[in-house]
Amino acid sequence: MVIPFIYADVVKASNEDLTYTISVKPVSNQIDKQATYYDLLVEPSQKETLTVIVSNTGKEEKTLRVTPTNAITNQNGVIDYSRQDKDYKYDSNLKIPFTSLVEKEKQVTVPAGKSEEVRFEMTVPKEPFKGMILGGFLVDVVESEQGTDNSASGGVKIVNKFQLVKAVMLRESEETVKPEVVLNEVKPDLVSYRTAVTANLQNTEPTMFGDMTVEAKVTEKGKKEILKSDTKKGLEMAPNSNFDYPIMWNNERLDPGEYTLSLLATSGTKKWQFTKDFTITKDESNKLNKEAVELEEPEKPYWLYILIIAIFILLSLILLVLVLRHRAKLKQQQKKAKRGSHATGHKTKGGHKGGSKKRSRKSDRKE
């Protein structure tokens, strides 16, 4: 198992746009004294004040928002401290999220060239916990809405042009907890509106790890030929988190059928091997292929069209020949029938003439 580096700052913009900085105020129970984030050894029911220092390096006054967040693993296989939507579902094994231990988000107005401290009260759970609780303090800018009636809406909006974060790691012991990875659902999906199959990988333990390599192969069920394969290195996972590992389908159609996924995940000396069957239904195939972008349509089998046309022409010719032969045969039969009727008529006429001659001769003799 490899422990990933805890990122002190996460920036979602170029440095040219960054006109504020953040730091944390050291506390006595910091484990790693050199770290620029919180790495704290805590005790059950302990109360502590965590302080985020925000500095405005710009030329104008700024209102900054400081939000406690929980660490997750995003679809890129990276530990992520971003703010999540309200309906976001955290991992089922995450029993103590960091956000449940501290106060809610706060806003502070900082004059140009000045710094302000933003304090959050934290209370450690009464019951002991193993491993770690991982979260962070995320900071972004709140700007006035131009052209908006301030009396109606407060004239405030959040501008997520860039964000900075400081991680917070809580432990009650420095004992190492080993991660455990399981494979959950495998399904057809769209990733950035492109066809893919995703495999949900879950770290069920309260520990983070990194330097993970994932190798995935998809075949038709019962066959050995590899349809699609994918390998990614340098992945990491937050404690008690999961993410959908994507096997991209190269903009090809997701055909209905039964498939098998073979997946190997490794981190240091730890290995997790999985084999799982899954099905792509006709309805799933039609829906996802319809919604996908840049989908490559299968090449049209022109040779098949040519073959069908050739067979149709051939059958038409054969039928025509048969019809013509049948008509010719009928004509021949009709001609024979006419000839036969003429011959019979001639014989009948000749017989009548002979009879009359004989009768006339007999009558002459009597006379």
Coordinates of C-alpha atoms in Angstrom, one line a residue, residues 105-307:
E105 CA -19.6 27.4 5.7
K106 CA -18.7 31.0 6.5
Q107 CA -18.1 34.1 4.5
V108 CA -15.5 36.9 5.2
T109 CA -14.8 40.2 3.5
V110 CA -11.1 40.8 3.1
P111 CA -9.6 44.3 2.2
A112 CA -7.0 44.4 -0.6
G113 CA -3.6 43.4 0.7
K114 CA -5.0 42.1 4.0
S115 CA -5.6 38.8 5.7
E116 CA -8.4 37.5 7.9
E117 CA -8.8 34.4 10.1
V118 CA -11.9 32.2 9.8
R119 CA -12.4 29.9 12.8
F120 CA -14.3 26.7 12.9
E121 CA -15.2 24.8 16.1
M122 CA -14.7 21.1 15.8
T123 CA -15.9 18.3 18.1
V124 CA -14.5 14.8 17.8
P125 CA -17.0 11.9 18.2
K126 CA -17.5 10.4 21.6
E127 CA -17.0 6.8 20.3
P128 CA -13.4 5.9 19.2
F129 CA -12.9 5.5 15.5
K130 CA -10.2 3.6 13.6
G131 CA -8.2 4.8 10.6
M132 CA -8.7 8.4 9.5
I133 CA -11.4 11.0 8.8
L134 CA -10.4 13.0 5.7
G135 CA -11.9 16.3 4.6
G136 CA -10.9 19.9 3.9
F137 CA -11.6 23.6 3.9
L138 CA -12.4 24.9 0.4
V139 CA -12.2 28.6 -0.4
D140 CA -13.7 30.4 -3.3
V141 CA -14.8 34.0 -4.2
V142 CA -18.2 35.5 -3.7
E143 CA -18.8 38.5 -6.1
S144 CA -21.5 41.1 -6.4
E145 CA -24.1 40.4 -9.1
Q146 CA -23.9 43.3 -11.5
G147 CA -27.2 44.7 -12.7
T148 CA -29.2 42.9 -10.0
D149 CA -31.6 44.5 -7.6
N150 CA -29.8 44.0 -4.3
S151 CA -32.9 44.5 -2.2
A152 CA -34.5 41.5 -3.9
S153 CA -31.7 38.9 -4.1
G154 CA -29.1 40.2 -1.8
G155 CA -26.9 41.0 -4.9
V156 CA -24.6 38.0 -4.2
K157 CA -23.5 35.1 -6.4
I158 CA -20.8 32.5 -6.1
V159 CA -18.2 32.6 -8.8
N160 CA -16.4 29.3 -9.1
K161 CA -13.6 30.6 -11.3
F162 CA -11.0 29.0 -9.1
Q163 CA -10.9 27.2 -5.8
L164 CA -8.3 26.5 -3.1
V165 CA -8.4 23.9 -0.4
K166 CA -6.5 22.8 2.7
A167 CA -6.9 19.2 3.7
V168 CA -7.8 18.1 7.2
M169 CA -6.8 14.6 8.4
L170 CA -8.0 13.3 11.8
R171 CA -6.6 10.2 13.5
E172 CA -6.8 8.8 17.0
S173 CA -3.9 6.5 16.4
E174 CA -0.9 6.4 14.1
E175 CA -1.5 2.7 13.5
T176 CA -1.7 2.0 9.8
V177 CA -5.0 0.6 8.4
K178 CA -4.8 -1.4 5.2
P179 CA -7.2 -0.6 2.4
E180 CA -9.6 -3.1 1.0
V181 CA -11.0 -2.8 -2.5
V182 CA -14.2 -4.4 -3.8
L183 CA -15.8 -4.4 -7.2
N184 CA -19.5 -3.5 -7.2
E185 CA -21.7 -2.8 -10.2
V186 CA -20.5 -3.1 -13.8
K187 CA -22.7 -1.4 -16.3
P188 CA -22.9 0.4 -19.7
D189 CA -22.7 4.1 -19.3
L190 CA -21.8 7.5 -20.9
V191 CA -18.6 9.3 -19.7
S192 CA -18.6 12.9 -21.0
Y193 CA -21.4 11.8 -23.3
R194 CA -19.2 9.0 -24.8
T195 CA -19.9 5.3 -24.7
A196 CA -18.2 3.3 -22.0
V197 CA -18.5 0.5 -19.5
T198 CA -17.9 1.5 -15.9
A199 CA -16.8 -0.6 -13.0
N200 CA -17.5 0.7 -9.5
L201 CA -14.5 0.3 -7.2
Q202 CA -14.9 0.8 -3.5
N203 CA -12.4 1.3 -0.7
T204 CA -14.3 -0.1 2.2
E205 CA -11.7 0.9 4.9
P206 CA -11.1 4.3 6.7
T207 CA -7.7 4.8 5.1
M208 CA -6.4 6.5 1.9
F209 CA -3.9 5.0 -0.5
G210 CA -2.3 5.9 -3.8
D211 CA -0.1 4.7 -6.7
M212 CA -2.8 2.3 -7.8
T213 CA -2.7 0.7 -11.2
V214 CA -5.9 -0.7 -12.7
E215 CA -6.0 -3.1 -15.7
A216 CA -9.4 -3.9 -17.2
K217 CA -10.4 -6.2 -20.1
V218 CA -13.9 -6.8 -21.5
T219 CA -14.9 -9.9 -23.5
E220 CA -18.1 -11.5 -24.7
K221 CA -19.3 -14.0 -22.1
G222 CA -17.7 -17.4 -22.7
K223 CA -15.2 -16.0 -25.3
K224 CA -11.5 -15.1 -25.0
E225 CA -11.3 -12.4 -27.6
I226 CA -10.7 -9.0 -25.9
L227 CA -13.3 -6.4 -27.1
K228 CA -12.0 -3.5 -25.1
S229 CA -9.1 -3.0 -22.6
D230 CA -7.9 -0.1 -20.5
T231 CA -4.9 0.6 -18.1
K232 CA -4.5 3.5 -15.8
K233 CA -1.7 4.2 -13.3
G234 CA -1.1 6.6 -10.4
L235 CA -4.7 6.4 -9.1
E236 CA -5.6 7.1 -5.5
M237 CA -8.6 6.6 -3.2
A238 CA -10.0 8.5 -0.3
P239 CA -11.1 6.6 2.9
N240 CA -14.5 5.0 2.6
S241 CA -15.1 6.1 -0.9
N242 CA -15.9 4.6 -4.4
F243 CA -15.7 5.7 -8.0
D244 CA -16.8 4.4 -11.4
Y245 CA -13.7 3.3 -13.3
P246 CA -14.4 3.9 -17.0
I247 CA -13.5 1.5 -19.8
M248 CA -14.0 3.7 -22.8
W249 CA -15.7 2.2 -25.9
N250 CA -13.8 4.3 -28.4
N251 CA -17.0 6.1 -29.6
E252 CA -18.4 2.8 -30.8
R253 CA -21.9 1.5 -30.3
L254 CA -22.8 -0.4 -27.1
D255 CA -24.3 -3.6 -28.5
P256 CA -26.7 -5.6 -26.4
G257 CA -25.4 -8.9 -25.1
E258 CA -23.7 -10.7 -22.2
Y259 CA -20.1 -9.7 -21.4
T260 CA -17.4 -10.5 -18.8
L261 CA -15.1 -7.9 -17.1
S262 CA -11.6 -9.0 -15.8
L263 CA -10.0 -6.3 -13.6
L264 CA -6.8 -6.2 -11.7
A265 CA -6.0 -3.4 -9.2
T266 CA -2.6 -3.1 -7.5
S267 CA -1.1 -0.7 -5.0
G268 CA 2.4 -1.6 -3.7
T269 CA 2.2 -5.2 -2.6
K270 CA -1.6 -5.2 -2.4
K271 CA -3.5 -6.9 -5.3
W272 CA -7.2 -7.2 -6.0
Q273 CA -8.4 -9.5 -8.8
F274 CA -12.0 -9.5 -10.1
T275 CA -14.0 -11.2 -12.7
K276 CA -17.7 -10.2 -13.2
D277 CA -20.3 -10.9 -15.8
F278 CA -22.7 -8.1 -16.9
T279 CA -25.4 -7.6 -19.4
I280 CA -26.2 -4.7 -21.8
T281 CA -29.9 -4.8 -22.5
K282 CA -31.5 -3.7 -25.8
D283 CA -33.2 -0.8 -24.0
E284 CA -29.9 0.3 -22.5
S285 CA -28.1 0.0 -25.8
N286 CA -30.7 2.1 -27.7
K287 CA -30.9 4.8 -25.0
L288 CA -27.1 5.3 -24.5
N289 CA -26.3 5.1 -28.2
K290 CA -29.0 7.7 -28.9
E291 CA -27.6 10.1 -26.3
A292 CA -23.9 9.6 -27.1
V293 CA -21.9 12.2 -29.1
E294 CA -19.4 11.5 -31.9
L295 CA -20.7 7.9 -32.1
E296 CA -19.2 6.0 -35.0
E297 CA -21.9 4.3 -37.1
P298 CA -21.0 0.8 -38.3
E299 CA -19.9 0.6 -41.9
K300 CA -22.8 -0.2 -44.2
P301 CA -22.4 -3.6 -45.9
Y302 CA -22.6 -2.4 -49.5
W303 CA -21.5 -5.8 -50.8
L304 CA -24.6 -7.3 -49.2
Y305 CA -26.9 -4.8 -51.0
I306 CA -25.2 -5.6 -54.3
L307 CA -25.6 -9.3 -53.6

